[in-house]
mmCIF file of C-alpha atoms in Angstrom:
data_model
loop_
_atom_site.group_PDB
_atom_site.id
_atom_site.type_symbol
_atom_site.label_atom_id
_atom_site.label_comp_id
_atom_site.label_asym_id
_atom_site.label_seq_id
_atom_site.Cartn_x
_atom_site.Cartn_y
_atom_site.Cartn_z
ATOM 1 C CA UNK A 884 74.793 -29.542 -39.446
ATOM 2 C CA UNK A 885 75.560 -32.170 -36.802
ATOM 3 C CA UNK A 886 75.663 -35.846 -37.723
ATOM 4 C CA UNK A 887 76.904 -39.130 -36.296
ATOM 5 C CA UNK A 888 79.568 -40.256 -38.746
ATOM 6 C CA UNK A 889 80.852 -43.813 -39.046
ATOM 7 C CA UNK A 890 84.491 -44.018 -40.103
ATOM 8 C CA UNK A 891 87.033 -46.798 -39.532
ATOM 9 C CA UNK A 892 84.779 -48.573 -37.042
ATOM 10 C CA UNK A 893 84.143 -45.480 -34.883
ATOM 11 C CA UNK A 894 81.036 -43.304 -34.647
ATOM 12 C CA UNK A 895 81.687 -39.642 -33.852
ATOM 13 C CA UNK A 896 79.430 -36.577 -33.889
ATOM 14 C CA UNK A 897 80.794 -34.102 -36.421
ATOM 15 C CA UNK A 898 79.880 -30.991 -38.376
ATOM 16 C CA UNK A 899 79.071 -31.950 -41.966
ATOM 17 C CA UNK A 900 77.708 -30.156 -45.012
ATOM 18 C CA UNK A 901 73.963 -29.599 -45.354
ATOM 19 C CA UNK A 902 72.404 -31.804 -48.049
ATOM 20 C CA UNK A 903 71.277 -30.149 -51.291
ATOM 21 C CA UNK A 904 68.105 -31.582 -52.859
ATOM 22 C CA UNK A 905 67.862 -32.607 -56.481
ATOM 23 C CA UNK A 906 64.546 -32.530 -58.395
ATOM 24 C CA UNK A 907 62.030 -34.775 -56.681
ATOM 25 C CA UNK A 908 63.857 -34.693 -53.344
ATOM 26 C CA UNK A 909 62.779 -32.937 -50.158
ATOM 27 C CA UNK A 910 64.861 -31.785 -47.171
ATOM 28 C CA UNK A 911 63.583 -33.180 -43.869
ATOM 29 C CA UNK A 912 64.579 -33.040 -40.211
ATOM 30 C CA UNK A 913 64.866 -36.522 -38.656
ATOM 31 C CA UNK A 914 62.823 -36.656 -35.437
ATOM 32 C CA UNK A 915 63.541 -40.220 -34.340
ATOM 33 C CA UNK A 916 65.619 -43.022 -35.845
ATOM 34 C CA UNK A 917 66.057 -46.608 -34.719
ATOM 35 C CA UNK A 918 69.354 -48.473 -34.541
ATOM 36 C CA UNK A 919 69.149 -51.608 -36.653
ATOM 37 C CA UNK A 920 71.070 -54.822 -36.253
ATOM 38 C CA UNK A 921 72.601 -54.038 -39.642
ATOM 39 C CA UNK A 922 73.946 -50.800 -38.153
ATOM 40 C CA UNK A 923 75.719 -52.858 -35.482
ATOM 41 C CA UNK A 924 77.205 -55.052 -38.225
ATOM 42 C CA UNK A 925 78.231 -52.009 -40.256
ATOM 43 C CA UNK A 926 79.992 -50.412 -37.311
ATOM 44 C CA UNK A 927 82.078 -53.482 -36.474
ATOM 45 C CA UNK A 928 82.286 -55.357 -39.793
ATOM 46 C CA UNK A 929 81.872 -52.756 -42.537
ATOM 47 C CA UNK A 930 84.344 -54.263 -45.051
ATOM 48 C CA UNK A 931 82.729 -57.701 -44.800
ATOM 49 C CA UNK A 932 79.200 -56.311 -45.047
ATOM 50 C CA UNK A 933 80.145 -54.225 -48.074
ATOM 51 C CA UNK A 934 81.803 -57.212 -49.719
ATOM 52 C CA UNK A 935 78.625 -59.257 -49.251
ATOM 53 C CA UNK A 936 76.445 -56.574 -50.846
ATOM 54 C CA UNK A 937 78.928 -56.149 -53.688
ATOM 55 C CA UNK A 938 78.934 -59.887 -54.407
ATOM 56 C CA UNK A 939 75.130 -59.864 -54.283
ATOM 57 C CA UNK A 940 75.173 -57.214 -57.003
ATOM 58 C CA UNK A 941 73.977 -54.117 -55.141
ATOM 59 C CA UNK A 942 75.778 -51.089 -56.592
ATOM 60 C CA UNK A 943 74.349 -48.412 -54.282
ATOM 61 C CA UNK A 944 75.989 -49.542 -51.067
ATOM 62 C CA UNK A 945 78.662 -47.638 -49.195
ATOM 63 C CA UNK A 946 82.419 -47.763 -49.642
ATOM 64 C CA UNK A 947 83.782 -48.881 -46.220
ATOM 65 C CA UNK A 948 86.897 -46.758 -46.677
ATOM 66 C CA UNK A 949 84.854 -43.545 -46.738
ATOM 67 C CA UNK A 950 82.710 -41.921 -44.008
ATOM 68 C CA UNK A 951 79.004 -42.696 -43.870
ATOM 69 C CA UNK A 952 76.053 -41.318 -41.900
ATOM 70 C CA UNK A 953 73.861 -44.249 -40.929
ATOM 71 C CA UNK A 954 70.187 -44.317 -39.941
ATOM 72 C CA UNK A 955 67.401 -45.855 -42.050
ATOM 73 C CA UNK A 956 64.512 -46.463 -39.578
ATOM 74 C CA UNK A 957 63.130 -42.962 -39.245
ATOM 75 C CA UNK A 958 60.336 -40.487 -38.855
ATOM 76 C CA UNK A 959 61.137 -36.975 -40.093
ATOM 77 C CA UNK A 960 59.638 -33.507 -40.392
ATOM 78 C CA UNK A 961 59.259 -31.771 -43.757
ATOM 79 C CA UNK A 962 61.012 -28.382 -43.690
ATOM 80 C CA UNK A 963 59.544 -26.634 -46.744
ATOM 81 C CA UNK A 964 56.151 -26.790 -48.430
ATOM 82 C CA UNK A 965 56.269 -28.202 -51.944
ATOM 83 C CA UNK A 966 56.020 -31.324 -54.100
ATOM 84 C CA UNK A 967 52.723 -32.272 -52.456
ATOM 85 C CA UNK A 968 54.076 -31.976 -48.888
ATOM 86 C CA UNK A 969 53.403 -29.377 -46.229
ATOM 87 C CA UNK A 970 56.107 -27.830 -44.071
ATOM 88 C CA UNK A 971 55.835 -29.265 -40.575
ATOM 89 C CA UNK A 972 54.289 -32.538 -41.724
ATOM 90 C CA UNK A 973 55.793 -35.635 -40.198
ATOM 91 C CA UNK A 974 56.590 -38.383 -42.684
ATOM 92 C CA UNK A 975 57.974 -41.876 -43.043
ATOM 93 C CA UNK A 976 59.501 -43.328 -46.181
ATOM 94 C CA UNK A 977 61.334 -46.405 -47.388
ATOM 95 C CA UNK A 978 65.064 -45.578 -47.156
ATOM 96 C CA UNK A 979 65.708 -45.529 -50.896
ATOM 97 C CA UNK A 980 66.547 -42.711 -53.291
ATOM 98 C CA UNK A 981 67.285 -42.626 -56.994
ATOM 99 C CA UNK A 982 70.700 -40.969 -57.043
ATOM 100 C CA UNK A 983 72.728 -39.936 -60.100
ATOM 101 C CA UNK A 984 74.232 -43.431 -60.313
ATOM 102 C CA UNK A 985 71.118 -45.472 -59.485
ATOM 103 C CA UNK A 986 69.295 -46.591 -56.362
ATOM 104 C CA UNK A 987 70.821 -45.433 -53.077
ATOM 105 C CA UNK A 988 70.133 -47.064 -49.706
ATOM 106 C CA UNK A 989 69.884 -44.231 -47.191
ATOM 107 C CA UNK A 990 71.941 -44.888 -44.089
ATOM 108 C CA UNK A 991 74.490 -46.853 -46.116
ATOM 109 C CA UNK A 992 75.511 -44.256 -48.662
ATOM 110 C CA UNK A 993 78.667 -42.148 -48.791
ATOM 111 C CA UNK A 994 76.857 -39.459 -50.788
ATOM 112 C CA UNK A 995 73.526 -39.090 -48.977
ATOM 113 C CA UNK A 996 73.144 -38.706 -45.202
ATOM 114 C CA UNK A 997 71.057 -41.141 -43.232
ATOM 115 C CA UNK A 998 68.832 -40.145 -40.336
ATOM 116 C CA UNK A 999 71.550 -39.931 -37.666
ATOM 117 C CA UNK A 1000 71.837 -36.294 -38.746
ATOM 118 C CA UNK A 1001 70.020 -33.002 -38.331
ATOM 119 C CA UNK A 1002 68.964 -33.003 -42.006
ATOM 120 C CA UNK A 1003 68.519 -35.607 -44.720
ATOM 121 C CA UNK A 1004 66.950 -35.962 -48.164
ATOM 122 C CA UNK A 1005 63.950 -38.094 -49.085
ATOM 123 C CA UNK A 1006 62.079 -38.824 -52.273
ATOM 124 C CA UNK A 1007 58.973 -36.633 -52.038
ATOM 125 C CA UNK A 1008 56.901 -39.196 -53.930
ATOM 126 C CA UNK A 1009 57.763 -41.932 -51.415
ATOM 127 C CA UNK A 1010 56.819 -39.975 -48.288
ATOM 128 C CA UNK A 1011 53.758 -40.957 -46.227
ATOM 129 C CA UNK A 1012 52.272 -38.445 -43.811
ATOM 130 C CA UNK A 1013 52.082 -39.552 -40.184
ATOM 131 C CA UNK A 1014 48.700 -38.957 -38.490
ATOM 132 C CA UNK A 1015 48.603 -36.689 -35.442
ATOM 133 C CA UNK A 1016 47.722 -39.556 -33.109
ATOM 134 C CA UNK A 1017 50.865 -41.506 -34.040
ATOM 135 C CA UNK A 1018 54.056 -40.422 -32.267
ATOM 136 C CA UNK A 1019 57.361 -40.018 -34.065
ATOM 137 C CA UNK A 1020 58.693 -42.907 -31.961
ATOM 138 C CA UNK A 1021 56.036 -45.290 -33.236
ATOM 139 C CA UNK A 1022 56.292 -44.065 -36.825
ATOM 140 C CA UNK A 1023 60.049 -44.733 -36.762
ATOM 141 C CA UNK A 1024 59.267 -48.424 -36.219
ATOM 142 C CA UNK A 1025 57.653 -48.703 -39.659
ATOM 143 C CA UNK A 1026 60.816 -49.777 -41.484
ATOM 144 C CA UNK A 1027 61.831 -52.649 -39.168
ATOM 145 C CA UNK A 1028 58.211 -53.786 -38.903
ATOM 146 C CA UNK A 1029 58.121 -53.953 -42.716
ATOM 147 C CA UNK A 1030 60.892 -56.573 -42.529
ATOM 148 C CA UNK A 1031 58.612 -58.731 -40.367
ATOM 149 C CA UNK A 1032 55.615 -58.112 -42.635
ATOM 150 C CA UNK A 1033 57.715 -59.384 -45.536
ATOM 151 C CA UNK A 1034 59.047 -62.407 -43.612
ATOM 152 C CA UNK A 1035 55.565 -63.521 -42.548
ATOM 153 C CA UNK A 1036 54.228 -63.074 -46.069
ATOM 154 C CA UNK A 1037 57.089 -65.040 -47.613
ATOM 155 C CA UNK A 1038 56.534 -67.829 -45.070
ATOM 156 C CA UNK A 1039 53.067 -68.411 -46.469
ATOM 157 C CA UNK A 1040 51.740 -68.124 -42.915
ATOM 158 C CA UNK A 1041 48.112 -69.144 -42.564
ATOM 159 C CA UNK A 1042 45.548 -70.369 -40.041
ATOM 160 C CA UNK A 1043 46.667 -73.984 -40.499
ATOM 161 C CA UNK A 1044 50.207 -73.195 -39.277
ATOM 162 C CA UNK A 1045 51.895 -73.277 -35.882
ATOM 163 C CA UNK A 1046 54.863 -70.968 -35.405
ATOM 164 C CA UNK A 1047 58.163 -70.905 -33.563
ATOM 165 C CA UNK A 1048 60.272 -67.734 -33.381
ATOM 166 C CA UNK A 1049 63.926 -68.239 -32.449
ATOM 167 C CA UNK A 1050 65.451 -65.039 -31.078
ATOM 168 C CA UNK A 1051 63.426 -62.202 -29.545
ATOM 169 C CA UNK A 1052 65.451 -59.186 -30.484
ATOM 170 C CA UNK A 1053 63.567 -56.558 -32.489
ATOM 171 C CA UNK A 1054 63.148 -58.707 -35.606
ATOM 172 C CA UNK A 1055 61.734 -61.670 -33.708
ATOM 173 C CA UNK A 1056 59.416 -59.469 -31.660
ATOM 174 C CA UNK A 1057 58.133 -57.740 -34.779
ATOM 175 C CA UNK A 1058 57.469 -61.167 -36.340
ATOM 176 C CA UNK A 1059 55.457 -62.200 -33.273
ATOM 177 C CA UNK A 1060 53.520 -58.928 -33.333
ATOM 178 C CA UNK A 1061 52.789 -59.336 -37.039
ATOM 179 C CA UNK A 1062 51.560 -62.901 -36.651
ATOM 180 C CA UNK A 1063 49.264 -61.848 -33.825
ATOM 181 C CA UNK A 1064 47.992 -58.809 -35.736
ATOM 182 C CA UNK A 1065 46.909 -61.245 -38.451
ATOM 183 C CA UNK A 1066 45.186 -63.457 -35.892
ATOM 184 C CA UNK A 1067 47.620 -66.314 -36.466
ATOM 185 C CA UNK A 1068 49.027 -68.790 -33.968
ATOM 186 C CA UNK A 1069 49.860 -70.475 -31.772
ATOM 187 C CA UNK A 1070 53.333 -68.958 -31.468
ATOM 188 C CA UNK A 1071 56.147 -70.223 -29.256
ATOM 189 C CA UNK A 1072 59.139 -67.935 -28.724
ATOM 190 C CA UNK A 1073 62.650 -69.237 -27.992
ATOM 191 C CA UNK A 1074 64.806 -66.708 -26.125
ATOM 192 C CA UNK A 1075 67.499 -67.072 -23.401
ATOM 193 C CA UNK A 1076 67.383 -63.446 -22.169
ATOM 194 C CA UNK A 1077 64.725 -63.020 -19.478
ATOM 195 C CA UNK A 1078 63.863 -59.416 -20.377
ATOM 196 C CA UNK A 1079 63.442 -60.210 -24.051
ATOM 197 C CA UNK A 1080 61.455 -63.345 -23.199
ATOM 198 C CA UNK A 1081 59.078 -61.190 -21.155
ATOM 199 C CA UNK A 1082 58.800 -58.806 -24.105
ATOM 200 C CA UNK A 1083 57.852 -61.740 -26.346
ATOM 201 C CA UNK A 1084 54.920 -62.437 -24.031
ATOM 202 C CA UNK A 1085 53.887 -58.769 -24.217
ATOM 203 C CA UNK A 1086 53.934 -58.989 -28.006
ATOM 204 C CA UNK A 1087 51.574 -61.972 -27.842
ATOM 205 C CA UNK A 1088 53.638 -65.174 -27.788
ATOM 206 C CA UNK A 1089 51.490 -68.069 -26.536
ATOM 207 C CA UNK A 1090 54.487 -69.797 -24.947
ATOM 208 C CA UNK A 1091 58.073 -68.775 -24.223
ATOM 209 C CA UNK A 1092 60.958 -71.208 -23.785
ATOM 210 C CA UNK A 1093 64.730 -71.113 -23.475
ATOM 211 C CA UNK A 1094 66.900 -72.759 -26.148
ATOM 212 C CA UNK A 1095 66.999 -76.518 -25.672
ATOM 213 C CA UNK A 1096 63.831 -76.567 -23.554
ATOM 214 C CA UNK A 1097 62.782 -80.256 -23.358
ATOM 215 C CA UNK A 1098 59.102 -79.309 -23.557
ATOM 216 C CA UNK A 1099 59.328 -78.040 -27.156
ATOM 217 C CA UNK A 1100 58.759 -81.488 -28.760
ATOM 218 C CA UNK A 1101 55.612 -81.911 -26.660
ATOM 219 C CA UNK A 1102 54.435 -78.438 -27.701
ATOM 220 C CA UNK A 1103 54.737 -79.435 -31.336
ATOM 221 C CA UNK A 1104 53.017 -82.788 -30.715
ATOM 222 C CA UNK A 1105 50.103 -80.984 -29.085
ATOM 223 C CA UNK A 1106 49.599 -79.289 -32.446
ATOM 224 C CA UNK A 1107 49.745 -82.635 -34.239
ATOM 225 C CA UNK A 1108 53.294 -82.104 -35.491
ATOM 226 C CA UNK A 1109 56.288 -84.308 -34.734
ATOM 227 C CA UNK A 1110 60.029 -83.664 -34.899
ATOM 228 C CA UNK A 1111 60.933 -87.253 -35.811
ATOM 229 C CA UNK A 1112 60.083 -89.237 -38.925
ATOM 230 C CA UNK A 1113 58.585 -92.271 -37.181
ATOM 231 C CA UNK A 1114 56.453 -90.135 -34.859
ATOM 232 C CA UNK A 1115 55.264 -88.042 -37.784
ATOM 233 C CA UNK A 1116 54.172 -91.114 -39.735
ATOM 234 C CA UNK A 1117 52.255 -92.430 -36.710
ATOM 235 C CA UNK A 1118 50.120 -89.298 -36.214
ATOM 236 C CA UNK A 1119 46.464 -89.601 -37.186
ATOM 237 C CA UNK A 1120 45.771 -86.637 -39.503
ATOM 238 C CA UNK A 1121 42.282 -86.335 -38.025
ATOM 239 C CA UNK A 1122 43.760 -85.388 -34.638
ATOM 240 C CA UNK A 1123 45.929 -82.547 -35.887
ATOM 241 C CA UNK A 1124 45.247 -79.007 -34.733
ATOM 242 C CA UNK A 1125 47.700 -77.684 -37.321
ATOM 243 C CA UNK A 1126 49.195 -79.419 -40.351
ATOM 244 C CA UNK A 1127 52.238 -77.189 -40.916
ATOM 245 C CA UNK A 1128 55.065 -75.736 -38.858
ATOM 246 C CA UNK A 1129 56.849 -72.458 -39.621
ATOM 247 C CA UNK A 1130 60.051 -71.553 -37.786
ATOM 248 C CA UNK A 1131 61.672 -68.117 -37.987
ATOM 249 C CA UNK A 1132 65.429 -67.790 -37.479
ATOM 250 C CA UNK A 1133 65.785 -64.284 -36.052
ATOM 251 C CA UNK A 1134 69.194 -64.937 -34.477
ATOM 252 C CA UNK A 1135 71.663 -64.982 -37.364
ATOM 253 C CA UNK A 1136 74.530 -66.953 -35.847
ATOM 254 C CA UNK A 1137 76.529 -69.946 -37.110
ATOM 255 C CA UNK A 1138 74.878 -73.230 -36.211
ATOM 256 C CA UNK A 1139 71.341 -71.861 -36.187
ATOM 257 C CA UNK A 1140 70.233 -73.524 -39.424
ATOM 258 C CA UNK A 1141 71.090 -76.983 -38.144
ATOM 259 C CA UNK A 1142 69.713 -76.187 -34.696
ATOM 260 C CA UNK A 1143 66.404 -75.215 -36.249
ATOM 261 C CA UNK A 1144 66.526 -78.281 -38.448
ATOM 262 C CA UNK A 1145 66.800 -80.425 -35.322
ATOM 263 C CA UNK A 1146 63.979 -78.550 -33.593
ATOM 264 C CA UNK A 1147 61.655 -78.445 -36.595
ATOM 265 C CA UNK A 1148 58.792 -80.847 -37.143
ATOM 266 C CA UNK A 1149 58.865 -82.961 -40.281
ATOM 267 C CA UNK A 1150 57.844 -80.945 -43.342
ATOM 268 C CA UNK A 1151 58.400 -77.575 -41.685
ATOM 269 C CA UNK A 1152 59.398 -74.328 -43.363
ATOM 270 C CA UNK A 1153 62.370 -72.471 -41.851
ATOM 271 C CA UNK A 1154 62.341 -68.764 -42.652
ATOM 272 C CA UNK A 1155 65.772 -67.168 -42.255
ATOM 273 C CA UNK A 1156 65.521 -63.503 -41.240
ATOM 274 C CA UNK A 1157 68.602 -63.210 -38.989
ATOM 275 C CA UNK A 1158 71.677 -61.925 -40.785
ATOM 276 C CA UNK A 1159 74.488 -64.401 -40.107
ATOM 277 C CA UNK A 1160 77.775 -62.744 -41.098
ATOM 278 C CA UNK A 1161 79.891 -65.887 -40.972
ATOM 279 C CA UNK A 1162 80.221 -68.999 -43.085
ATOM 280 C CA UNK A 1163 77.944 -71.722 -41.729
ATOM 281 C CA UNK A 1164 77.732 -75.464 -42.242
ATOM 282 C CA UNK A 1165 74.594 -77.495 -42.828
ATOM 283 C CA UNK A 1166 74.010 -81.196 -43.434
ATOM 284 C CA UNK A 1167 71.739 -81.226 -46.478
ATOM 285 C CA UNK A 1168 70.896 -84.932 -46.175
ATOM 286 C CA UNK A 1169 69.477 -84.387 -42.692
ATOM 287 C CA UNK A 1170 67.305 -81.490 -43.843
ATOM 288 C CA UNK A 1171 66.254 -83.579 -46.838
ATOM 289 C CA UNK A 1172 65.176 -86.562 -44.723
ATOM 290 C CA UNK A 1173 62.869 -84.295 -42.726
ATOM 291 C CA UNK A 1174 61.542 -82.622 -45.913
ATOM 292 C CA UNK A 1175 62.421 -79.173 -44.588
ATOM 293 C CA UNK A 1176 62.179 -76.001 -46.628
ATOM 294 C CA UNK A 1177 64.717 -73.192 -46.134
ATOM 295 C CA UNK A 1178 63.456 -69.746 -47.137
ATOM 296 C CA UNK A 1179 65.838 -66.778 -46.953
ATOM 297 C CA UNK A 1180 64.133 -63.372 -46.872
ATOM 298 C CA UNK A 1181 65.444 -59.828 -47.124
ATOM 299 C CA UNK A 1182 63.901 -56.355 -46.851
ATOM 300 C CA UNK A 1183 60.353 -55.773 -48.172
ATOM 301 C CA UNK A 1184 58.306 -54.368 -51.037
ATOM 302 C CA UNK A 1185 56.783 -50.884 -51.172
ATOM 303 C CA UNK A 1186 53.373 -52.459 -50.518
ATOM 304 C CA UNK A 1187 54.718 -54.246 -47.435
ATOM 305 C CA UNK A 1188 56.203 -50.986 -46.135
ATOM 306 C CA UNK A 1189 52.789 -49.352 -46.542
ATOM 307 C CA UNK A 1190 51.160 -52.297 -44.767
ATOM 308 C CA UNK A 1191 53.577 -51.936 -41.840
ATOM 309 C CA UNK A 1192 52.704 -48.233 -41.641
ATOM 310 C CA UNK A 1193 48.985 -49.067 -41.734
ATOM 311 C CA UNK A 1194 49.480 -51.604 -38.915
ATOM 312 C CA UNK A 1195 51.196 -49.002 -36.738
ATOM 313 C CA UNK A 1196 48.555 -46.362 -37.436
ATOM 314 C CA UNK A 1197 45.773 -48.827 -36.587
ATOM 315 C CA UNK A 1198 47.182 -49.450 -33.088
ATOM 316 C CA UNK A 1199 49.825 -46.803 -32.285
ATOM 317 C CA UNK A 1200 50.672 -48.064 -28.794
ATOM 318 C CA UNK A 1201 50.961 -51.750 -29.637
ATOM 319 C CA UNK A 1202 54.716 -51.762 -30.195
ATOM 320 C CA UNK A 1203 55.631 -49.036 -27.691
ATOM 321 C CA UNK A 1204 57.027 -51.437 -25.035
ATOM 322 C CA UNK A 1205 59.774 -52.496 -27.449
ATOM 323 C CA UNK A 1206 61.525 -49.123 -27.190
ATOM 324 C CA UNK A 1207 63.905 -49.597 -24.269
ATOM 325 C CA UNK A 1208 66.646 -47.053 -25.029
ATOM 326 C CA UNK A 1209 66.381 -43.393 -26.011
ATOM 327 C CA UNK A 1210 69.383 -41.134 -26.630
ATOM 328 C CA UNK A 1211 70.275 -37.857 -28.281
ATOM 329 C CA UNK A 1212 72.844 -37.765 -31.048
ATOM 330 C CA UNK A 1213 75.774 -37.444 -28.654
ATOM 331 C CA UNK A 1214 74.661 -40.594 -26.829
ATOM 332 C CA UNK A 1215 74.606 -42.822 -29.888
ATOM 333 C CA UNK A 1216 77.638 -44.858 -28.816
ATOM 334 C CA UNK A 1217 75.949 -45.575 -25.475
ATOM 335 C CA UNK A 1218 72.942 -46.879 -27.391
ATOM 336 C CA UNK A 1219 75.145 -49.110 -29.561
ATOM 337 C CA UNK A 1220 76.748 -50.478 -26.396
ATOM 338 C CA UNK A 1221 73.356 -51.118 -24.774
ATOM 339 C CA UNK A 1222 72.234 -53.189 -27.745
ATOM 340 C CA UNK A 1223 75.379 -55.318 -27.820
ATOM 341 C CA UNK A 1224 75.853 -55.603 -24.046
ATOM 342 C CA UNK A 1225 73.346 -58.380 -23.402
ATOM 343 C CA UNK A 1226 71.398 -56.412 -20.806
ATOM 344 C CA UNK A 1227 67.926 -56.953 -22.221
ATOM 345 C CA UNK A 1228 67.799 -53.802 -24.379
ATOM 346 C CA UNK A 1229 65.495 -54.303 -27.355
ATOM 347 C CA UNK A 1230 64.997 -51.235 -29.529
ATOM 348 C CA UNK A 1231 67.031 -48.034 -29.304
ATOM 349 C CA UNK A 1232 65.898 -44.714 -30.755
ATOM 350 C CA UNK A 1233 68.166 -41.782 -31.518
ATOM 351 C CA UNK A 1234 66.857 -38.203 -31.544
ATOM 352 C CA UNK A 1235 69.123 -36.211 -33.894
ATOM 353 C CA UNK A 1236 67.568 -32.772 -33.224
#
């Protein structure tokens, strides 16, 4: 079968062996698969990424010195009836399998192919059938949306909160969409790219600003929240529209934690979703003086994946504008380039078959 293989920092389309299912596994044909920011990191910084996961204690991650078939945001078609699934059914699934040596993360395994291939294996028990009215494109957004569902849940987001989302790539846009699906807000989005800023508005952001916009402090004050200690102590609690600020770091670059600390109102929670791959410096005493909470979040639970799937099925077209790039397997490098080129691309889908 054909697959896009990552090896030594290069992605090439090659002929590889068909996967052979073990008990409990089903062979599927990937129909659509998104490119994740982690895929961009893996392509350019595989040894570092693998070292991080190894130090964090995950034993099912790939060996960067061996080839890997990426792709973990997918919708696929079941090829044979059995194990409670019908041939021809379209399914989504969390990208995890129980391999011979433990849990495997599909898309980052040297032994199991990810969805940038004509065939892959899934756990039959984990598969969820996609309704007819939901396209494969939309279903493939379930996995990245689950990341946002988890981030919003871990933030403790509620109706008494005001929100600021820094970075309107896919993760930030999914966070905005999730907040709005829950009826929460107001939400201000911070994004320098004009196309992504416009997308933030389409996803429901109540205000959109560029980094360093001088009107952000006034926006917070309008909610009854202040960035400075003296101003915060002077606010009459009875005048507050919201009593808590939640900021989402969806950028993942050095300096962002302190930048958000500066921009955050006193007592805010900063939820770190962006995956910064470099050592960063913070000034703990500054964050302490403002009583800020840092909350780092990763992935999602099975229940949160199911909730993301339910959200997509409830409004199949809601997230459609986010898909800005579509390529076949042989165009995967063009899609990688579009996402890293700064041209306003948001979400890229690959069609392996």
